[in-house]
Amino acid sequence: MPLMTTKPMFDLAYDGGFAIGAFNVNNMEITQGIIEACASEQAPLILQISKGARAYANMAYLRALINCAVSEHPELPIAIHLDHGDTVDLVNTCIEDGFTSVMIDGSHHPYDENVSLTKAAVDAAHAKGVVVEAELGMLGGIEEDVVGLDAEEYEKNVEKFLTDPEEAKDFQDKTGVDSLAVAIGTSHGAYKFTTEAKLAFDRIEAIMKTAPGLPLVMHGSSSVPAEFIDAINKYTVVDNSNAELVKKFAELGNEWQQMPKSMGVPEDQINMAVGKYGVCKVNIDTDLRLALTAAALEVWGKCNVNVLEWINGGRKGKQPEFMFDPRKWLGPGRSAIVDMVKRKLHVLNVAGKAPAVIEQWKKLGEPLPDYYKQAACCG
Ligand code: G3H
Ligand code: 13P
Ligand code: ZN
């Protein structure tokens, strides 16, 4: 049962020219899509769960889904990770829930508070065989339960928010953290940059010099592909009962956009960060959300077109089906997740790395976190 911490993964990734994809899970379709893609590409993976995901889905349900994935795919190295944990209490709860890795994000606190919060989380987690990721520096963009900076302010002043290499070394020494999320010019969410992002490769290099061997993590690494924003805008239907909205929509015509165009982190730059530097983990959430939503909306959009054709054709034959069966749009949403995750696995050079990670895990003889020693459930 290769549920493991991220250590065997990062041991190989640090100078192996690849990184592990950390994908956010919120429901069954997303989990299944990620697992199907990683199984077909034989890629190790990190399933990460935010505080928001815990509240939305109920951890017991997510846990059961992950248990199924683990028992269906014993060949896949899988870590379960808390994304953006904000308190030691939450870290402890996740350890009890069987997470093998946790993030404590004190990046928005003053430096000394970030150190003491992270140290407390490291002490709690290491005592139970769980590894810890922390964050230093500030990212742009804001999501539901994640503190960040206003995207525009970040883009204008990105340099001053980047991780300080000397501080990274001091932080590593004082906290004993296992991996570090660094601010190197990425940003959370769907509204990242108005111009093409440029990752601060010199900063990654400098951190690798001051803190050698420390696995680095890139948050906010979605690429926000324009075709998904276009699809979401194309198929977002105006509420016809809202006269004011219909009028405004007609006035604005093609200029009107539900989702503004935005540029994400270019995939070639991500590929460079993982291929040439010690970036071991790359977080992707937004691109999965966009892919699923665009695919689902496309189903509804096509349904409308078919109905219109049927009406214009004199209503002959069977009326086209309305998509009130959720499987009809969640299914294509799940397939879109499979495609998106496969695409990311190639950007991260991680396809085919599962067997080597399993070997490394066996070599380390890594004891499983305490939870698995007690639980009879989680084969
Ligand atoms: O970086 C944060 C993740 O995208 C999680 O977002 O808090 O809305 O689940 P969430
Ligand atoms: P994106 O919003 O760019 O997908 O980043 C996700 C993330 O960093 C989760 O922690
Ligand atoms: Zn993040």
Short mmCIF file of N, CA and C and ligand atoms in Angstrom, two decimals, residues 24-26 48-54 56 83-84 103 105 139 142-147 187-189 219-220 222 283-286 289, ligand 1:
data_model
loop_
_atom_site.label_atom_id
_atom_site.label_comp_id
_atom_site.label_asym_id
_atom_site.label_seq_id
_atom_site.Cartn_x
_atom_site.Cartn_y
_atom_site.Cartn_z
N ASN A 24 -5.33 19.46 -6.16
CA ASN A 24 -6.35 19.66 -5.12
C ASN A 24 -7.58 18.80 -5.41
N VAL A 25 -8.06 18.13 -4.36
CA VAL A 25 -9.26 17.31 -4.53
C VAL A 25 -10.40 17.90 -3.69
N ASN A 26 -11.57 17.88 -4.28
CA ASN A 26 -12.77 18.41 -3.62
C ASN A 26 -13.97 17.48 -3.73
N GLN A 48 -3.92 16.78 -2.59
CA GLN A 48 -3.93 17.77 -1.51
C GLN A 48 -5.33 18.30 -1.24
N ILE A 49 -5.54 18.54 0.05
CA ILE A 49 -6.88 18.88 0.54
C ILE A 49 -6.76 20.17 1.33
N SER A 50 -7.53 21.18 0.92
CA SER A 50 -7.49 22.46 1.63
C SER A 50 -8.52 22.44 2.76
N LYS A 51 -8.45 23.48 3.58
CA LYS A 51 -9.45 23.64 4.64
C LYS A 51 -10.84 23.76 4.00
N GLY A 52 -10.90 24.49 2.88
CA GLY A 52 -12.17 24.65 2.16
C GLY A 52 -12.70 23.33 1.64
N ALA A 53 -11.80 22.47 1.16
CA ALA A 53 -12.22 21.15 0.65
C ALA A 53 -12.76 20.29 1.79
N ARG A 54 -12.11 20.37 2.94
CA ARG A 54 -12.58 19.61 4.12
C ARG A 54 -14.00 20.05 4.47
N TYR A 56 -16.18 21.54 2.51
CA TYR A 56 -17.14 21.27 1.43
C TYR A 56 -17.55 19.81 1.39
N ASP A 83 -3.27 21.23 2.33
CA ASP A 83 -2.87 22.42 1.58
C ASP A 83 -3.23 23.67 2.40
N HIS A 84 -2.24 24.53 2.64
CA HIS A 84 -2.45 25.81 3.34
C HIS A 84 -3.11 25.67 4.71
N MET A 103 0.86 21.06 5.23
CA MET A 103 1.46 22.38 5.04
C MET A 103 0.99 23.28 6.16
N ASP A 105 0.98 27.23 6.72
CA ASP A 105 1.26 28.44 5.94
C ASP A 105 1.22 29.66 6.86
N LEU A 139 2.79 35.19 -2.06
CA LEU A 139 2.27 34.97 -3.41
C LEU A 139 1.13 35.94 -3.70
N ILE A 142 -5.82 35.43 -4.63
CA ILE A 142 -6.52 35.07 -3.40
C ILE A 142 -7.52 33.98 -3.72
N GLU A 143 -7.60 32.95 -2.89
CA GLU A 143 -8.67 31.97 -3.03
C GLU A 143 -9.43 31.87 -1.71
N GLU A 144 -10.49 31.12 -1.78
CA GLU A 144 -11.45 31.05 -0.68
C GLU A 144 -10.82 31.08 0.72
N ASP A 145 -9.95 30.10 0.99
CA ASP A 145 -9.38 29.99 2.33
C ASP A 145 -7.89 30.28 2.36
N VAL A 146 -7.41 30.97 1.35
CA VAL A 146 -5.97 31.22 1.26
C VAL A 146 -5.71 32.70 1.25
N VAL A 147 -4.87 33.16 2.19
CA VAL A 147 -4.54 34.57 2.24
C VAL A 147 -3.51 34.87 1.15
N SER A 187 1.38 32.94 -8.65
CA SER A 187 0.24 33.60 -8.03
C SER A 187 -0.96 32.65 -8.01
N HIS A 188 -1.75 32.70 -6.94
CA HIS A 188 -2.89 31.79 -6.83
C HIS A 188 -4.10 32.22 -7.68
N GLY A 189 -4.89 31.26 -8.08
CA GLY A 189 -6.21 31.55 -8.65
C GLY A 189 -6.21 31.79 -10.15
N HIS A 219 3.71 27.00 -5.47
CA HIS A 219 2.24 27.15 -5.42
C HIS A 219 1.81 28.01 -6.61
N GLY A 220 0.51 28.16 -6.74
CA GLY A 220 -0.02 29.09 -7.75
C GLY A 220 0.54 28.84 -9.13
N SER A 222 -0.88 27.23 -11.85
CA SER A 222 -1.77 26.97 -12.98
C SER A 222 -1.43 27.89 -14.14
N ASN A 283 1.99 22.84 -7.39
CA ASN A 283 0.57 22.82 -7.00
C ASN A 283 -0.34 23.29 -8.12
N ILE A 284 -1.31 22.47 -8.43
CA ILE A 284 -2.27 22.83 -9.49
C ILE A 284 -3.69 22.63 -8.96
N ASP A 285 -4.45 23.68 -8.96
CA ASP A 285 -5.86 23.60 -8.59
C ASP A 285 -6.72 24.30 -9.65
N THR A 286 -6.40 25.57 -9.91
CA THR A 286 -7.24 26.37 -10.82
C THR A 286 -7.43 25.71 -12.18
N ARG A 289 -10.09 23.18 -11.99
CA ARG A 289 -11.42 23.80 -11.86
C ARG A 289 -11.91 24.29 -13.22
O1 G3H B 1 -4.17 27.52 -3.11
C1 G3H B 1 -5.26 27.18 -2.71
C2 G3H B 1 -6.06 26.13 -3.33
O2 G3H B 1 -6.37 26.46 -4.65
C3 G3H B 1 -7.26 25.79 -2.51
O3 G3H B 1 -8.28 26.69 -2.68
O4 G3H B 1 -9.14 27.13 -0.36
O5 G3H B 1 -10.58 27.48 -2.39
O6 G3H B 1 -9.99 25.16 -1.65
P1 G3H B 1 -9.60 26.61 -1.69
#
